Amino acid sequence: MRKIKSGVVGLDSLVDGGINENSTTVVIGTSGAGKTTFATQFLRRGLERGNDALFVSLDENQEQIIKEAVEMGWPDIYGYLEDGSLVFIDASGKKFSKFIRHELPTFVDEWKGSESRIAVDPLTPVIWSTEGRYEQRELLMLLLKETKKIGTVVCTLEEHGTRGDLSGNEIVIPMYLADTVVHLKYTRKEGAISRILEIVKCRNSRHSKLSHPYTIAKGFGLLVQGRTSPETKTNKAPEELKRKLKNYEKSFSKRVWDNILTSLDNLNDSDFADVDLDQLINDLVMTYSEEKDLDAKKNG
Ligand SMILES: Nc1ncnc2c1ncn2[C@@H]1O[C@H](COP(=O)(O)OP(=O)(O)O)[C@@H](O)[C@H]1O
Ligand SMILES: [Mg+2]
């Protein structure tokens, strides 16, 4: 899996080095959490590296987004627009179903395989524009499938209510379809602002399971505190586990024992962040001990 840099300072180390190429990331947050900033940062990083970028706006118009980017300290956005490497599709106020089914595919044909970055900001109006859950799912799947043909996709999603438990109807389907889900938890209590980023899911990658404070700063955009993640380079825990497990080798068949050792070779300390090793040994023995008899029988 090839990784690309997200452009969000501190985020890449939380998802094992970057976002998987040609994947879809959904960024969820309430209004003001920093979703549009995240999407713009992501595109901007690609533009700086010479890749093309496509901003599909379903809510705000192009002028508003450009104005906000310039205020964020990114006036270079004008240059990218001029030389054509940054393209806007303003679909705000359009019939989304018609846009996704008929206009988008034509566009995708032109851009297919261009290794561009695509931002869809926000997905929410698409969900609201559809009647049933079935159509919601079908339309979202089509949108994600089409945009992925162009390159790597970041979609944002409005979170409503204050519970922050991501159980809302309009959130569940996109979360399910996404390869990576980033939750920007933004709360204001008695004037105090709190911003916490969490990786809810990340297919095909190790990822942080912790809560990471972030700020938004002019010139940078989102700045995430990533360092508190468990070490991904050291493997003290798997080594200790191997040592301890040696005493139980006889509980396993040779086949299972070899599999366990091979699996442990691929793991490191970040995989064992909240694992009680002794409990795990107990569980391994419980799970596999009966296979010893089965394997023995099979081997005659
Ligand atoms: N120029 C700026 N400098 C610092 N912070 C900014 C600036 N502009 C916006 N912000 C911060 O970014 C937040 C809005 O981010 P935005 O990406 O528009 O959120 P969302 O799209 O989730 O509603 C604001 O709440 C503000 O705190
Ligand atoms: Mg926004």
Tab-separated table of C-alpha atoms and ligand atoms in Angstrom:
chain	number	residue	atom	x	y	z
A	1	MET	CA	0.000	0.000	0.000
A	2	ARG	CA	1.566	3.319	-1.065
A	3	LYS	CA	1.292	6.146	1.439
A	4	ILE	CA	0.867	9.827	0.674
A	5	LYS	CA	1.363	12.715	3.086
A	6	SER	CA	-1.901	14.127	4.383
A	7	GLY	CA	-0.621	17.697	4.604
A	8	VAL	CA	-1.960	17.891	8.160
A	9	VAL	CA	0.971	18.358	10.536
A	10	GLY	CA	1.134	15.521	13.065
A	11	LEU	CA	-1.502	13.328	11.412
A	12	ASP	CA	0.669	11.049	9.284
A	13	SER	CA	2.392	9.458	12.277
A	14	LEU	CA	-1.056	8.474	13.616
A	15	VAL	CA	-1.908	6.458	10.499
A	16	ASP	CA	1.357	4.597	10.005
A	17	GLY	CA	3.097	7.185	7.847
A	18	GLY	CA	0.326	8.707	5.772
A	19	ILE	CA	-2.936	8.190	3.942
A	20	ASN	CA	-3.170	5.153	1.675
A	21	GLU	CA	-3.108	6.132	-1.979
A	22	ASN	CA	-6.460	5.805	-3.760
A	23	SER	CA	-8.327	5.451	-0.497
A	24	THR	CA	-11.232	7.432	0.888
A	25	THR	CA	-10.952	9.334	4.153
A	26	VAL	CA	-14.037	10.735	5.834
A	27	VAL	CA	-13.482	13.631	8.232
A	28	ILE	CA	-16.372	14.095	10.679
A	29	GLY	CA	-16.952	17.135	12.876
A	30	THR	CA	-19.395	19.788	13.999
A	31	SER	CA	-19.446	23.230	12.432
A	32	GLY	CA	-16.166	25.051	13.135
A	33	ALA	CA	-14.219	21.854	13.834
A	34	GLY	CA	-11.891	22.481	10.877
A	35	LYS	CA	-13.239	20.163	8.168
A	36	THR	CA	-12.927	22.569	5.248
A	37	THR	CA	-9.469	23.565	6.494
A	38	PHE	CA	-8.468	19.880	6.621
A	39	ALA	CA	-9.730	19.307	3.080
A	40	THR	CA	-7.911	22.386	1.761
A	41	GLN	CA	-4.666	21.412	3.518
A	42	PHE	CA	-4.859	17.956	2.008
A	43	LEU	CA	-5.263	19.329	-1.528
A	44	ARG	CA	-2.605	21.956	-0.996
A	45	ARG	CA	0.006	19.389	-0.034
A	46	GLY	CA	-0.606	17.568	-3.316
A	47	LEU	CA	-0.453	20.798	-5.317
A	48	GLU	CA	2.893	21.664	-3.736
A	49	ARG	CA	4.195	18.306	-4.922
A	50	GLY	CA	2.990	18.897	-8.451
A	51	ASN	CA	-0.198	16.816	-8.340
A	52	ASP	CA	-3.528	18.119	-9.542
A	53	ALA	CA	-6.376	18.781	-7.148
A	54	LEU	CA	-10.135	18.787	-7.426
A	55	PHE	CA	-12.347	20.541	-4.903
A	56	VAL	CA	-15.971	19.430	-5.116
A	57	SER	CA	-18.011	21.828	-3.064
A	58	LEU	CA	-21.534	20.779	-2.231
A	59	ASP	CA	-22.279	23.549	0.186
A	60	GLU	CA	-20.305	26.794	0.030
A	61	ASN	CA	-19.500	28.505	-3.242
A	62	GLN	CA	-16.043	28.681	-4.725
A	63	GLU	CA	-15.471	32.337	-3.769
A	64	GLN	CA	-16.172	31.633	-0.115
A	65	ILE	CA	-13.756	28.697	0.041
A	66	ILE	CA	-11.000	30.622	-1.714
A	67	LYS	CA	-11.557	33.581	0.583
A	68	GLU	CA	-11.205	31.327	3.639
A	69	ALA	CA	-8.055	29.695	2.261
A	70	VAL	CA	-6.461	33.094	1.666
A	71	GLU	CA	-7.415	34.185	5.186
A	72	MET	CA	-5.799	31.001	6.475
A	73	GLY	CA	-2.544	32.258	4.960
A	74	TRP	CA	-2.635	30.350	1.685
A	75	PRO	CA	-2.770	33.036	-1.055
A	76	ASP	CA	-0.890	30.651	-3.383
A	77	ILE	CA	-4.293	29.099	-4.096
A	78	TYR	CA	-4.760	31.782	-6.797
A	79	GLY	CA	-1.691	30.552	-8.670
A	80	TYR	CA	-2.920	26.958	-8.678
A	81	LEU	CA	-6.312	28.072	-9.972
A	82	GLU	CA	-4.683	30.101	-12.718
A	83	ASP	CA	-2.396	27.340	-13.985
A	84	GLY	CA	-5.305	24.885	-13.876
A	85	SER	CA	-3.797	22.440	-11.371
A	86	LEU	CA	-6.602	23.226	-8.918
A	87	VAL	CA	-10.122	22.810	-10.274
A	88	PHE	CA	-13.354	23.622	-8.491
A	89	ILE	CA	-16.630	21.919	-9.088
A	90	ASP	CA	-19.311	23.985	-7.478
A	91	ALA	CA	-22.233	21.629	-7.062
A	92	SER	CA	-23.912	23.635	-4.339
A	93	GLY	CA	-27.575	23.966	-5.085
A	94	LYS	CA	-27.484	21.304	-7.795
A	95	LYS	CA	-29.544	18.158	-7.959
A	96	PHE	CA	-26.952	15.844	-6.407
A	97	SER	CA	-28.409	12.673	-7.780
A	98	LYS	CA	-28.191	14.060	-11.324
A	99	PHE	CA	-24.754	15.496	-10.657
A	100	ILE	CA	-23.323	12.222	-9.312
A	101	ARG	CA	-24.979	9.949	-11.865
A	102	HIS	CA	-24.447	12.028	-15.008
A	103	GLU	CA	-22.033	14.962	-14.659
A	104	LEU	CA	-19.387	13.406	-12.424
A	105	PRO	CA	-18.656	10.354	-14.621
A	106	THR	CA	-17.879	12.615	-17.604
A	107	PHE	CA	-15.430	14.480	-15.458
A	108	VAL	CA	-13.906	11.300	-14.106
A	109	ASP	CA	-13.285	10.036	-17.644
A	110	GLU	CA	-11.044	13.028	-18.278
A	111	TRP	CA	-9.134	12.794	-14.981
A	112	LYS	CA	-8.971	9.005	-14.567
A	113	GLY	CA	-5.671	7.692	-13.186
A	114	SER	CA	-4.209	11.172	-12.788
A	115	GLU	CA	-3.122	10.546	-9.172
A	116	SER	CA	-4.839	13.739	-8.144
A	117	ARG	CA	-6.244	14.616	-4.772
A	118	ILE	CA	-9.978	15.107	-4.437
A	119	ALA	CA	-11.901	16.849	-1.674
A	120	VAL	CA	-15.669	16.582	-1.330
A	121	ASP	CA	-16.891	19.139	1.179
A	122	PRO	CA	-19.274	18.253	2.759
A	123	LEU	CA	-21.056	15.001	1.912
A	124	THR	CA	-23.992	15.910	4.113
A	125	PRO	CA	-26.268	17.552	1.486
A	126	VAL	CA	-26.041	14.401	-0.653
A	127	ILE	CA	-27.364	12.385	2.243
A	128	TRP	CA	-30.156	14.834	2.946
A	129	SER	CA	-31.160	14.952	-0.689
A	130	THR	CA	-31.913	11.244	-0.837
A	131	GLU	CA	-35.115	9.635	0.279
A	132	GLY	CA	-34.406	6.186	1.622
A	133	ARG	CA	-31.367	4.577	3.179
A	134	TYR	CA	-30.956	2.372	0.151
A	135	GLU	CA	-30.667	5.300	-2.240
A	136	GLN	CA	-28.360	7.109	0.182
A	137	ARG	CA	-26.018	4.193	0.224
A	138	GLU	CA	-26.142	3.668	-3.516
A	139	LEU	CA	-25.469	7.313	-4.319
A	140	LEU	CA	-22.614	7.590	-1.808
A	141	MET	CA	-21.046	4.384	-3.077
A	142	LEU	CA	-21.192	5.719	-6.610
A	143	LEU	CA	-19.672	9.052	-5.592
A	144	LEU	CA	-16.807	7.383	-3.724
A	145	LYS	CA	-16.194	4.800	-6.403
A	146	GLU	CA	-16.050	7.429	-9.161
A	147	THR	CA	-13.835	9.896	-7.301
A	148	LYS	CA	-11.401	7.128	-6.277
A	149	LYS	CA	-10.688	6.516	-9.972
A	150	ILE	CA	-9.103	9.967	-10.067
A	151	GLY	CA	-6.901	9.554	-7.004
A	152	THR	CA	-7.003	9.880	-3.233
A	153	VAL	CA	-10.173	11.256	-1.675
A	154	VAL	CA	-11.033	13.226	1.458
A	155	CYS	CA	-14.723	13.786	2.195
A	156	THR	CA	-16.048	15.813	5.073
A	157	LEU	CA	-19.214	15.133	6.988
A	158	GLU	CA	-21.233	17.390	9.267
A	159	GLU	CA	-21.799	16.095	12.765
A	160	HIS	CA	-24.950	17.308	14.449
A	161	GLY	CA	-25.848	17.216	18.101
A	162	THR	CA	-23.354	17.212	20.899
A	163	ARG	CA	-23.150	13.593	21.950
A	164	GLY	CA	-20.137	12.918	19.768
A	165	ASP	CA	-20.872	9.214	19.622
A	166	LEU	CA	-21.068	9.032	15.807
A	167	SER	CA	-24.328	7.097	15.868
A	168	GLY	CA	-26.321	9.582	13.781
A	169	ASN	CA	-28.131	8.182	10.786
A	170	GLU	CA	-26.342	10.379	8.263
A	171	ILE	CA	-22.941	9.343	9.644
A	172	VAL	CA	-23.220	5.573	9.790
A	173	ILE	CA	-23.283	4.842	6.039
A	174	PRO	CA	-20.331	7.054	5.032
A	175	MET	CA	-18.334	5.684	7.975
A	176	TYR	CA	-19.009	2.190	6.802
A	177	LEU	CA	-17.970	2.982	3.224
A	178	ALA	CA	-14.806	4.916	4.134
A	179	ASP	CA	-11.331	3.422	4.339
A	180	THR	CA	-10.298	5.881	7.033
A	181	VAL	CA	-12.451	7.851	9.461
A	182	VAL	CA	-11.080	10.880	11.314
A	183	HIS	CA	-13.212	12.432	14.030
A	184	LEU	CA	-12.628	16.088	14.863
A	185	LYS	CA	-14.229	16.517	18.266
A	186	TYR	CA	-14.896	20.176	18.783
A	187	THR	CA	-16.642	21.396	21.917
A	188	ARG	CA	-17.234	24.765	23.533
A	189	LYS	CA	-18.067	24.733	27.203
A	190	GLU	CA	-18.408	27.986	29.134
A	191	GLY	CA	-16.230	29.758	26.614
A	192	ALA	CA	-13.459	27.137	26.731
A	193	ILE	CA	-12.739	25.491	23.404
A	194	SER	CA	-11.538	21.922	23.182
A	195	ARG	CA	-10.339	20.269	19.981
A	196	ILE	CA	-9.504	16.559	19.957
A	197	LEU	CA	-8.705	14.402	16.924
A	198	GLU	CA	-9.288	10.654	16.929
A	199	ILE	CA	-8.713	8.028	14.248
A	200	VAL	CA	-11.913	5.993	14.325
A	201	LYS	CA	-10.827	3.534	11.688
A	202	CYS	CA	-8.036	3.061	9.175
A	203	ARG	CA	-8.177	0.085	6.825
A	204	ASN	CA	-4.895	-1.694	6.070
A	205	SER	CA	-2.877	0.397	8.512
A	206	ARG	CA	-1.885	0.465	12.115
A	207	HIS	CA	-3.361	3.570	13.655
A	208	SER	CA	-3.391	5.481	16.883
A	209	LYS	CA	-6.167	4.624	19.322
A	210	LEU	CA	-5.548	7.722	21.412
A	211	SER	CA	-7.119	11.177	21.616
A	212	HIS	CA	-4.924	13.887	20.135
A	213	PRO	CA	-5.402	17.578	20.866
A	214	TYR	CA	-5.182	19.822	17.799
A	215	THR	CA	-5.237	23.528	17.107
A	216	ILE	CA	-5.893	25.594	13.990
A	217	ALA	CA	-3.242	28.172	13.194
A	218	LYS	CA	-2.931	30.623	10.338
A	219	GLY	CA	-0.384	29.443	7.783
A	220	PHE	CA	-0.481	25.833	9.004
A	221	GLY	CA	-4.137	24.907	9.321
A	222	LEU	CA	-4.681	21.950	11.641
A	223	LEU	CA	-1.746	21.121	13.903
A	224	VAL	CA	-2.137	17.746	15.601
A	225	GLN	CA	-0.199	16.582	18.647
A	226	GLY	CA	0.789	13.158	17.488
A	227	ARG	CA	3.709	12.161	19.586
A	228	THR	CA	1.905	10.369	22.437
A	229	SER	CA	1.351	7.314	20.244
A	230	PRO	CA	3.036	4.098	21.423
A	231	GLU	CA	6.334	3.443	19.700
A	232	THR	CA	5.980	1.715	16.342
A	233	LYS	CA	9.668	0.956	15.883
A	234	THR	CA	10.406	-1.040	19.047
A	235	ASN	CA	9.213	-4.555	19.745
A	236	LYS	CA	9.825	-5.163	23.417
A	237	ALA	CA	6.285	-6.429	24.026
A	238	PRO	CA	6.238	-9.085	21.260
A	239	GLU	CA	9.712	-10.241	22.354
A	240	GLU	CA	8.596	-10.552	25.962
A	241	LEU	CA	5.488	-12.392	24.838
A	242	LYS	CA	7.597	-14.855	22.858
A	243	ARG	CA	9.824	-15.444	25.888
A	244	LYS	CA	6.884	-16.053	28.197
A	245	LEU	CA	5.043	-18.184	25.671
A	246	LYS	CA	8.005	-20.594	25.450
A	247	ASN	CA	6.775	-22.150	28.717
A	248	TYR	CA	3.501	-23.022	27.003
A	249	GLU	CA	4.889	-24.316	23.733
A	250	LYS	CA	3.636	-27.812	24.556
A	251	SER	CA	0.034	-26.549	24.694
A	252	PHE	CA	0.097	-25.865	20.961
A	253	SER	CA	0.455	-28.027	17.895
A	254	LYS	CA	3.560	-27.341	15.831
A	255	ARG	CA	1.450	-25.697	13.106
A	256	VAL	CA	-0.201	-23.258	15.519
A	257	TRP	CA	3.073	-22.573	17.315
A	258	ASP	CA	4.803	-21.667	14.069
A	259	ASN	CA	1.897	-19.417	13.105
A	260	ILE	CA	2.049	-17.588	16.411
A	261	LEU	CA	5.785	-16.981	16.088
A	262	THR	CA	5.424	-15.737	12.515
A	263	SER	CA	2.587	-13.394	13.538
A	264	LEU	CA	4.598	-11.973	16.418
A	265	ASP	CA	7.472	-11.189	14.065
A	266	ASN	CA	5.199	-8.737	12.267
A	267	LEU	CA	4.031	-6.866	15.349
A	268	ASN	CA	5.571	-4.102	17.430
A	269	ASP	CA	4.914	-2.228	20.658
A	270	SER	CA	2.095	-0.117	19.235
A	271	ASP	CA	0.061	-3.304	18.758
A	272	PHE	CA	0.302	-4.121	22.451
A	273	ALA	CA	-0.428	-0.660	23.869
A	274	ASP	CA	-3.276	-1.781	26.110
A	275	VAL	CA	-2.739	-5.536	26.129
A	276	ASP	CA	-2.131	-7.539	29.302
A	277	LEU	CA	0.449	-10.076	28.113
A	278	ASP	CA	-0.323	-12.727	30.748
A	279	GLN	CA	-4.028	-12.573	29.979
A	280	LEU	CA	-3.231	-12.852	26.278
A	281	ILE	CA	-1.152	-15.985	26.908
A	282	ASN	CA	-4.081	-17.527	28.793
A	283	ASP	CA	-6.421	-16.655	25.945
A	284	LEU	CA	-4.081	-18.072	23.302
A	285	VAL	CA	-3.839	-21.348	25.191
A	286	MET	CA	-7.641	-21.480	25.621
A	287	THR	CA	-8.243	-20.689	21.961
A	288	TYR	CA	-5.766	-23.125	20.444
A	289	SER	CA	-5.202	-25.993	22.875
A	290	GLU	CA	-7.902	-28.185	21.368
A	291	GLU	CA	-6.318	-27.817	17.946
A	292	LYS	CA	-3.348	-29.721	19.254
A	293	ASP	CA	-5.455	-32.884	19.513
A	294	LEU	CA	-7.139	-32.210	16.169
A	295	ASP	CA	-3.824	-31.676	14.394
A	296	ALA	CA	-2.367	-34.777	16.061
A	297	LYS	CA	-5.320	-36.859	14.825
A	298	LYS	CA	-5.032	-35.426	11.299
A	299	ASN	CA	-1.355	-36.253	11.156
A	300	GLY	CA	-2.215	-39.804	12.196
B	1	LIG	N1	-7.292	32.703	9.832
B	1	LIG	C1	-7.482	31.817	10.810
B	1	LIG	N2	-6.545	31.654	11.757
B	1	LIG	C2	-6.719	30.760	12.735
B	1	LIG	N3	-7.807	29.994	12.863
B	1	LIG	C3	-8.767	30.109	11.946
B	1	LIG	C4	-8.649	31.028	10.881
B	1	LIG	N4	-9.749	30.911	10.122
B	1	LIG	C5	-10.506	29.963	10.703
B	1	LIG	N5	-9.928	29.498	11.808
B	1	LIG	C6	-10.459	28.460	12.704
B	1	LIG	O1	-10.971	27.427	11.895
B	1	LIG	C7	-12.296	27.127	12.254
B	1	LIG	C8	-13.200	26.897	11.043
B	1	LIG	O2	-12.656	25.897	10.288
B	1	LIG	P1	-13.478	25.279	9.085
B	1	LIG	O3	-12.507	24.424	8.386
B	1	LIG	O4	-14.195	26.292	8.313
B	1	LIG	O5	-14.534	24.389	9.908
B	1	LIG	P2	-15.719	23.483	9.350
B	1	LIG	O6	-15.528	23.321	7.889
B	1	LIG	O7	-15.561	22.198	10.130
B	1	LIG	O8	-16.967	24.181	9.741
B	1	LIG	C9	-12.816	28.310	13.001
B	1	LIG	O9	-13.639	27.847	14.049
B	1	LIG	C10	-11.575	28.990	13.541
B	1	LIG	O10	-11.358	28.557	14.870
B	2	MG	MG	-16.799	23.725	6.254
